[in-house]
mmCIF file of C-alpha atoms in Angstrom:
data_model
loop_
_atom_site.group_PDB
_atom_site.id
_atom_site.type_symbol
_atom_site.label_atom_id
_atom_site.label_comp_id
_atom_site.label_asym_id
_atom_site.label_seq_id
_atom_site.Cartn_x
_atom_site.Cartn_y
_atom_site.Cartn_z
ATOM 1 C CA UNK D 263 -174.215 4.646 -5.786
ATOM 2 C CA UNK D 264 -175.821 3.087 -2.834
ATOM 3 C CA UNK D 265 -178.469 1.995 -4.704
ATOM 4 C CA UNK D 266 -176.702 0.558 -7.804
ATOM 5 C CA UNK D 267 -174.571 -1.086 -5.147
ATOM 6 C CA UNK D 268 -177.461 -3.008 -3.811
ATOM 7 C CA UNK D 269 -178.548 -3.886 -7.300
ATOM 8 C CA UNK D 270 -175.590 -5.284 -8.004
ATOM 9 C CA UNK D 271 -175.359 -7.518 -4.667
ATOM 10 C CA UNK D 272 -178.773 -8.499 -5.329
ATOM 11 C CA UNK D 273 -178.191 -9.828 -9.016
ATOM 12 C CA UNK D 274 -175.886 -11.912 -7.611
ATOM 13 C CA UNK D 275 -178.375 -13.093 -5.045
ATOM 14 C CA UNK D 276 -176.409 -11.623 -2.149
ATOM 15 C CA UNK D 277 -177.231 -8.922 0.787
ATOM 16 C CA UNK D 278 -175.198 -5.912 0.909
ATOM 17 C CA UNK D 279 -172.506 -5.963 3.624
ATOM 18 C CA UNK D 280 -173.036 -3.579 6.657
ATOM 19 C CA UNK D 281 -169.239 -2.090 5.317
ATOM 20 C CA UNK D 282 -170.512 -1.043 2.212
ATOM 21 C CA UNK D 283 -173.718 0.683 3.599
ATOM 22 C CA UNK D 284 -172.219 2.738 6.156
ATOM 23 C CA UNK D 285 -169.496 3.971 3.407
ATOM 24 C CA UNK D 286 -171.961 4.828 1.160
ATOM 25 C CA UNK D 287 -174.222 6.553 4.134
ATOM 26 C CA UNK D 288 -171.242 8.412 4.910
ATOM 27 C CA UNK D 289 -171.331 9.771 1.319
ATOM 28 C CA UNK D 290 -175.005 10.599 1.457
ATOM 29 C CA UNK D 291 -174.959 12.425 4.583
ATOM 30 C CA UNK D 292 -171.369 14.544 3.534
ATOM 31 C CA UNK D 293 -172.624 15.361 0.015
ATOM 32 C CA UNK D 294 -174.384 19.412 -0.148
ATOM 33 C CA UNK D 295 -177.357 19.752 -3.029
ATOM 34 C CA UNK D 296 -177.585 23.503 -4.204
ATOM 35 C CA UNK D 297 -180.396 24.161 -6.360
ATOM 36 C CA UNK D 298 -179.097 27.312 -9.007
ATOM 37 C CA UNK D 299 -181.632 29.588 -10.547
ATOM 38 C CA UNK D 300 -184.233 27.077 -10.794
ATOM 39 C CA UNK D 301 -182.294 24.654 -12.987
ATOM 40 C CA UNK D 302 -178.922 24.259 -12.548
ATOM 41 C CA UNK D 303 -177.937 21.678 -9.978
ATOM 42 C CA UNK D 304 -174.084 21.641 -7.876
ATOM 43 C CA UNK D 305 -173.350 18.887 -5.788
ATOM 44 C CA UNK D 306 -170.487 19.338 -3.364
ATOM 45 C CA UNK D 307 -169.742 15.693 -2.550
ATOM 46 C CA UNK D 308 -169.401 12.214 -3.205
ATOM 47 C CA UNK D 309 -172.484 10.753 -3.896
ATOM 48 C CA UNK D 310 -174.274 10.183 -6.895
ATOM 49 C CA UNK D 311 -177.903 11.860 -7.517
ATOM 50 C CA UNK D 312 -180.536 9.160 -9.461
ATOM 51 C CA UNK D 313 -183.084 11.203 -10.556
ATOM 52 C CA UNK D 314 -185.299 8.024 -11.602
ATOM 53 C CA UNK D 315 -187.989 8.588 -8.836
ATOM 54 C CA UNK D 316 -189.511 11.211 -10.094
ATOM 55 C CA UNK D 317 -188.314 10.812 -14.662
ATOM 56 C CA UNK D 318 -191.229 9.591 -15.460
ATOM 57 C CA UNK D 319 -193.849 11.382 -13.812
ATOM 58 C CA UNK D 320 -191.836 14.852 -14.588
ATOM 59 C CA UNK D 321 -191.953 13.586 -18.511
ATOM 60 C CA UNK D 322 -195.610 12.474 -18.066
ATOM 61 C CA UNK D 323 -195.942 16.283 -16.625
ATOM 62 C CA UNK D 324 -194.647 17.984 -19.487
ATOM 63 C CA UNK D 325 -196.746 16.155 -22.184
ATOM 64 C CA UNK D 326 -199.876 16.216 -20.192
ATOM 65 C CA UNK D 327 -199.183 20.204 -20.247
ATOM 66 C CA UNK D 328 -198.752 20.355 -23.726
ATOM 67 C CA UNK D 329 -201.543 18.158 -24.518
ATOM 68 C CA UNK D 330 -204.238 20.337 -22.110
ATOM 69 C CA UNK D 331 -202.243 23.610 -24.069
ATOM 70 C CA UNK D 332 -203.776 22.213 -26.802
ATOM 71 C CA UNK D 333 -207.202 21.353 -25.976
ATOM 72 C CA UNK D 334 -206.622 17.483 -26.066
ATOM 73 C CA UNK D 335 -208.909 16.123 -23.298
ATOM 74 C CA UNK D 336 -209.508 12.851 -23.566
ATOM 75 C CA UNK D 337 -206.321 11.092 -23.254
ATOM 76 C CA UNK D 338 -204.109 7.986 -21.456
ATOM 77 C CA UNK D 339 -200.343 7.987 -21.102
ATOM 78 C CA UNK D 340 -198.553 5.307 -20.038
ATOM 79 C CA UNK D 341 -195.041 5.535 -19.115
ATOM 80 C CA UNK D 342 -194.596 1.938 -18.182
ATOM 81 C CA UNK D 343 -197.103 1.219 -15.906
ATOM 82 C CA UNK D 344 -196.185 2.377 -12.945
ATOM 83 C CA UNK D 345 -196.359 6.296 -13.935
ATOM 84 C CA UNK D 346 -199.900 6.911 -15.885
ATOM 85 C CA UNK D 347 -201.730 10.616 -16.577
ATOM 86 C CA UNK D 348 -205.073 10.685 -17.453
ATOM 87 C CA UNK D 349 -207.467 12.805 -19.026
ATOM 88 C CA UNK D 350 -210.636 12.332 -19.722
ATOM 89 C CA UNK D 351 -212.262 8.941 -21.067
ATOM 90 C CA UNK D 352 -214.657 9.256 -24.103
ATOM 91 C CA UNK D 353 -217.824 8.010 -21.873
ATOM 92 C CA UNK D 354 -220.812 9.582 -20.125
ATOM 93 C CA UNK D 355 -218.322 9.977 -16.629
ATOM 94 C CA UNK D 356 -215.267 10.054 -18.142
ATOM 95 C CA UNK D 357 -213.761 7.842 -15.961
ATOM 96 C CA UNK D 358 -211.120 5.339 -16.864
ATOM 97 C CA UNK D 359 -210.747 1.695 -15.330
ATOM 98 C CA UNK D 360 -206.923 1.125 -13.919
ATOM 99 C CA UNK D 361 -206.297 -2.390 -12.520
ATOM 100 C CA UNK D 362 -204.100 -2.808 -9.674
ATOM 101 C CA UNK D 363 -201.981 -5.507 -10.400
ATOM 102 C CA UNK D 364 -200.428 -6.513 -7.145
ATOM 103 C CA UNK D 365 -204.175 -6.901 -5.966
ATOM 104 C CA UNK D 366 -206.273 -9.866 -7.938
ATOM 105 C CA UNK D 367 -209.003 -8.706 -9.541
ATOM 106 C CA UNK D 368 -208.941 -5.238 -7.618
ATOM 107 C CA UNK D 369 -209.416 -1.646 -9.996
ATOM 108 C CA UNK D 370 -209.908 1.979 -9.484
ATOM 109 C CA UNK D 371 -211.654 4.487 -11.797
ATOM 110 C CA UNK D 372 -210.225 7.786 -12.270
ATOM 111 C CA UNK D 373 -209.999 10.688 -14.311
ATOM 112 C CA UNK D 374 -207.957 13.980 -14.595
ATOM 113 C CA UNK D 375 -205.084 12.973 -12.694
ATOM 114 C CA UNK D 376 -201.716 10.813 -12.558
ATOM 115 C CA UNK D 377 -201.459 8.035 -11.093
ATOM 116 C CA UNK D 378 -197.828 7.037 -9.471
ATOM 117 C CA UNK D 379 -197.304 3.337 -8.206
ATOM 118 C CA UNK D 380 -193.808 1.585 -6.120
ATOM 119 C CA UNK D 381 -193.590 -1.496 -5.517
ATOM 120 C CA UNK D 382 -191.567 -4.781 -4.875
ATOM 121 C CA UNK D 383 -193.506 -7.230 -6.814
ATOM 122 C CA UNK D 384 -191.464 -6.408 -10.301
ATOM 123 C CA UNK D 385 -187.695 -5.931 -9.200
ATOM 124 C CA UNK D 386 -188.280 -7.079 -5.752
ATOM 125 C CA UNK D 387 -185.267 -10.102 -4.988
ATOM 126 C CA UNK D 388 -185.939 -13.066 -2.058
ATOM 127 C CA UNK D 389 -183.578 -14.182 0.045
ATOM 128 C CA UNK D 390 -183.559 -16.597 2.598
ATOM 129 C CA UNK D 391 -187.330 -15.687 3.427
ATOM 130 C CA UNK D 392 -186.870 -11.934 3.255
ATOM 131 C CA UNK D 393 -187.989 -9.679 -0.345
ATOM 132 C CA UNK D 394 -185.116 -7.024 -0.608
ATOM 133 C CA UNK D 395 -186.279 -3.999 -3.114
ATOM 134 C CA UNK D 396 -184.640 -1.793 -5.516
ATOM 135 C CA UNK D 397 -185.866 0.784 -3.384
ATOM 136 C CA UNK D 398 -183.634 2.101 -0.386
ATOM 137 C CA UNK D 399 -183.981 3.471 2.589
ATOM 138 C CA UNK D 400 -181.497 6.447 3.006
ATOM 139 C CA UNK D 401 -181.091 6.696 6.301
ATOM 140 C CA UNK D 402 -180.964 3.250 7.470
ATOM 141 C CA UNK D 403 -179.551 2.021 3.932
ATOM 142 C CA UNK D 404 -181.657 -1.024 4.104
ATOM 143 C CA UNK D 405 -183.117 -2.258 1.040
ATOM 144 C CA UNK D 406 -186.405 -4.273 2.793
ATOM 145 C CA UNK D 407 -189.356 -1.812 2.256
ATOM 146 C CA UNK D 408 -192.072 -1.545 5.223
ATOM 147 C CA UNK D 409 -194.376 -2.038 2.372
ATOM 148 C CA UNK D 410 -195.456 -4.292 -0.257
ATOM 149 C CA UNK D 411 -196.603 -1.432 -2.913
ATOM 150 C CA UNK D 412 -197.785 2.249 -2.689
ATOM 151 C CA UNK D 413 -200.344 4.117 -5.231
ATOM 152 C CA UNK D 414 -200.656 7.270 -5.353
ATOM 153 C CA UNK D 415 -203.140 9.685 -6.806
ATOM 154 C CA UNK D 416 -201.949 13.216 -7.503
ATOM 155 C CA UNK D 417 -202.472 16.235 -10.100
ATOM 156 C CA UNK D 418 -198.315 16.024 -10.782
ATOM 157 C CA UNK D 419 -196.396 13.402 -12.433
ATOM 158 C CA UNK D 420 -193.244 13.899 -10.547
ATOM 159 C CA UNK D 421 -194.583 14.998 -7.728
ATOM 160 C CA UNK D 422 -196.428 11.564 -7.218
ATOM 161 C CA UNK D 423 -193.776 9.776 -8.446
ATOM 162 C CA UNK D 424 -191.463 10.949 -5.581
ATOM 163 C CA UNK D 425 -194.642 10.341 -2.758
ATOM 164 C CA UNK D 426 -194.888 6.719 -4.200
ATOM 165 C CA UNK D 427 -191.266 5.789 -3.883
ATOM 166 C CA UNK D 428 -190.914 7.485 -0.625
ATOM 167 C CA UNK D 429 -194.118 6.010 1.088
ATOM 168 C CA UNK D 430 -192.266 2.735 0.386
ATOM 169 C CA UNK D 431 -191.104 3.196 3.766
ATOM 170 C CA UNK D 432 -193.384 5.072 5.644
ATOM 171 C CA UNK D 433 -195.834 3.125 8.058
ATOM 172 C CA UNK D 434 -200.016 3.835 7.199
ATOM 173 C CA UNK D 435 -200.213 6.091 9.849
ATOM 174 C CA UNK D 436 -196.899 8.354 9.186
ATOM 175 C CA UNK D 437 -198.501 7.881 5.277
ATOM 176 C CA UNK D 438 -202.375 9.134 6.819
ATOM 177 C CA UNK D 439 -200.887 12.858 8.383
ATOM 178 C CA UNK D 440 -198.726 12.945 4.480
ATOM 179 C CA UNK D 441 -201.562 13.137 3.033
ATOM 180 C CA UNK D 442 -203.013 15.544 5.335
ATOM 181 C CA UNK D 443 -200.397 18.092 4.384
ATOM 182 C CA UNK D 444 -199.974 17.723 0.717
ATOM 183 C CA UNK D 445 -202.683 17.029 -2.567
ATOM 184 C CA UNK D 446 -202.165 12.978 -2.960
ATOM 185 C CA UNK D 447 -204.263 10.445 -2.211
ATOM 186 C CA UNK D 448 -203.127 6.748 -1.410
ATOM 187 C CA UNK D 449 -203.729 3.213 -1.507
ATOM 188 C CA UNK D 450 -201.131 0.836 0.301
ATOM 189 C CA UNK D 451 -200.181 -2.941 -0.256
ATOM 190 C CA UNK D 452 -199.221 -6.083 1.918
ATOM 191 C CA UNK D 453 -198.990 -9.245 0.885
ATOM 192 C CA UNK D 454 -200.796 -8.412 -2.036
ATOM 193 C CA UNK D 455 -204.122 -7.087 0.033
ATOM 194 C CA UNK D 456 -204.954 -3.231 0.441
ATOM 195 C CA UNK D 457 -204.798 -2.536 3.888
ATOM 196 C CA UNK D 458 -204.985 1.427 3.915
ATOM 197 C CA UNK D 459 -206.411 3.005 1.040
ATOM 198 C CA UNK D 460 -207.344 6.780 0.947
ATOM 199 C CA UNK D 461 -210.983 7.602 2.192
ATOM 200 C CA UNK D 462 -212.174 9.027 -1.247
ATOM 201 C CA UNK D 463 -211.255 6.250 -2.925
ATOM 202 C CA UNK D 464 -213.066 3.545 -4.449
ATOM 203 C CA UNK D 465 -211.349 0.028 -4.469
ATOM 204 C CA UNK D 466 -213.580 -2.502 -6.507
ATOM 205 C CA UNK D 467 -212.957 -6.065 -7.737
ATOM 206 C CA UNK D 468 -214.189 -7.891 -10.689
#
């Protein structure tokens, strides 16, 4: 509810009062997630679970699954730009192009993998001077993002769905030892210029 509450201020062009946030912190931080047999989810609490950080790449997981089940390799899914899985292209390496679109003229190639990206540039609001993002931090409750846009390369949908949304607010060197520990690759975004991206990772421009 935090979040749709900051949507909601934000459509209307205004910042979320300090009250609000610390109520709905206080519902965050009292509320118990118990994880049943795998699949059945109780909440003991107040607030509200969203799972829209990780929908699309879990979807994007399932049909990728039943698409390598069934010997389909060369394949792109796109579930709305910012959650892709790809296969293999029908060329000598396979590889597909993907532009980045909050960097001009900047792409990746890539294959056999999804591809995860957050960002403020789409649902991103300004106000007086400062970009406030549907994105929130929840445990400050702020909606302004320490960065501009996170990619992320991973082989799971949902998995680098969650990184992406999460490394919103991570600095490049917290986001550095992240990748150390887990299978995801990243490129991050500042005023519209890389200024980390993972070391195997080839950023080109047109």
């Amino acid at each position: 509810s935090l979040s749709k509450k900051w949507k909601e201020s934000l459509a209307k062009k205004e910042i979320l009062s300090e009250t609000v946030i610390n109520e709905e912190l206080d519902k965050i931080n009292n509320t118990e997630v118990i994880l049943k047999d795998n699949y059945v989810i109780q909440r003991n609490g107040e607030a509200e679970i969203d799972l829209g950080g990780v929908a699309k790449g879990y979807a994007l997981d399932l049909v990728n699954n039943y698409l390598q089940e069934n010997g389909v390799a060369s394949y792109l899914i796109n579930a709305g730009s910012s959650s892709i899985a790809l296969g293999e292209k029908l060329t000598k390496d396979g590889l597909f192009t993907i532009g980045l679109k909050e960097v001009k003229n900047a792409y990746i190639k890539a294959k056999n993998c999804f591809i995860s990206t957050s960002s403020i540039y789409q649902q991103g609001v300004t106000i007086d001077g400062v970009t406030y993002s549907h994105i929130i931090n929840p445990k400050t409750g702020s909606a302004i993002n320490v960065n501009d846009g996170v990619i992320v390369i991973s082989s799971n949908g949902a998995f680098g769905d969650a990184f992406s949304t999460s490394l919103m607010n991570n600095t490049v060197e917290e986001i550095k030892e992240i990748e150390k520990i887990n299978d995801i690759k990243t490129i991050v975004i500042k005023n519209n210029k890389i200024v980390y991206s993972h070391k195997d990772i080839e950023v080109k421009y047109h």
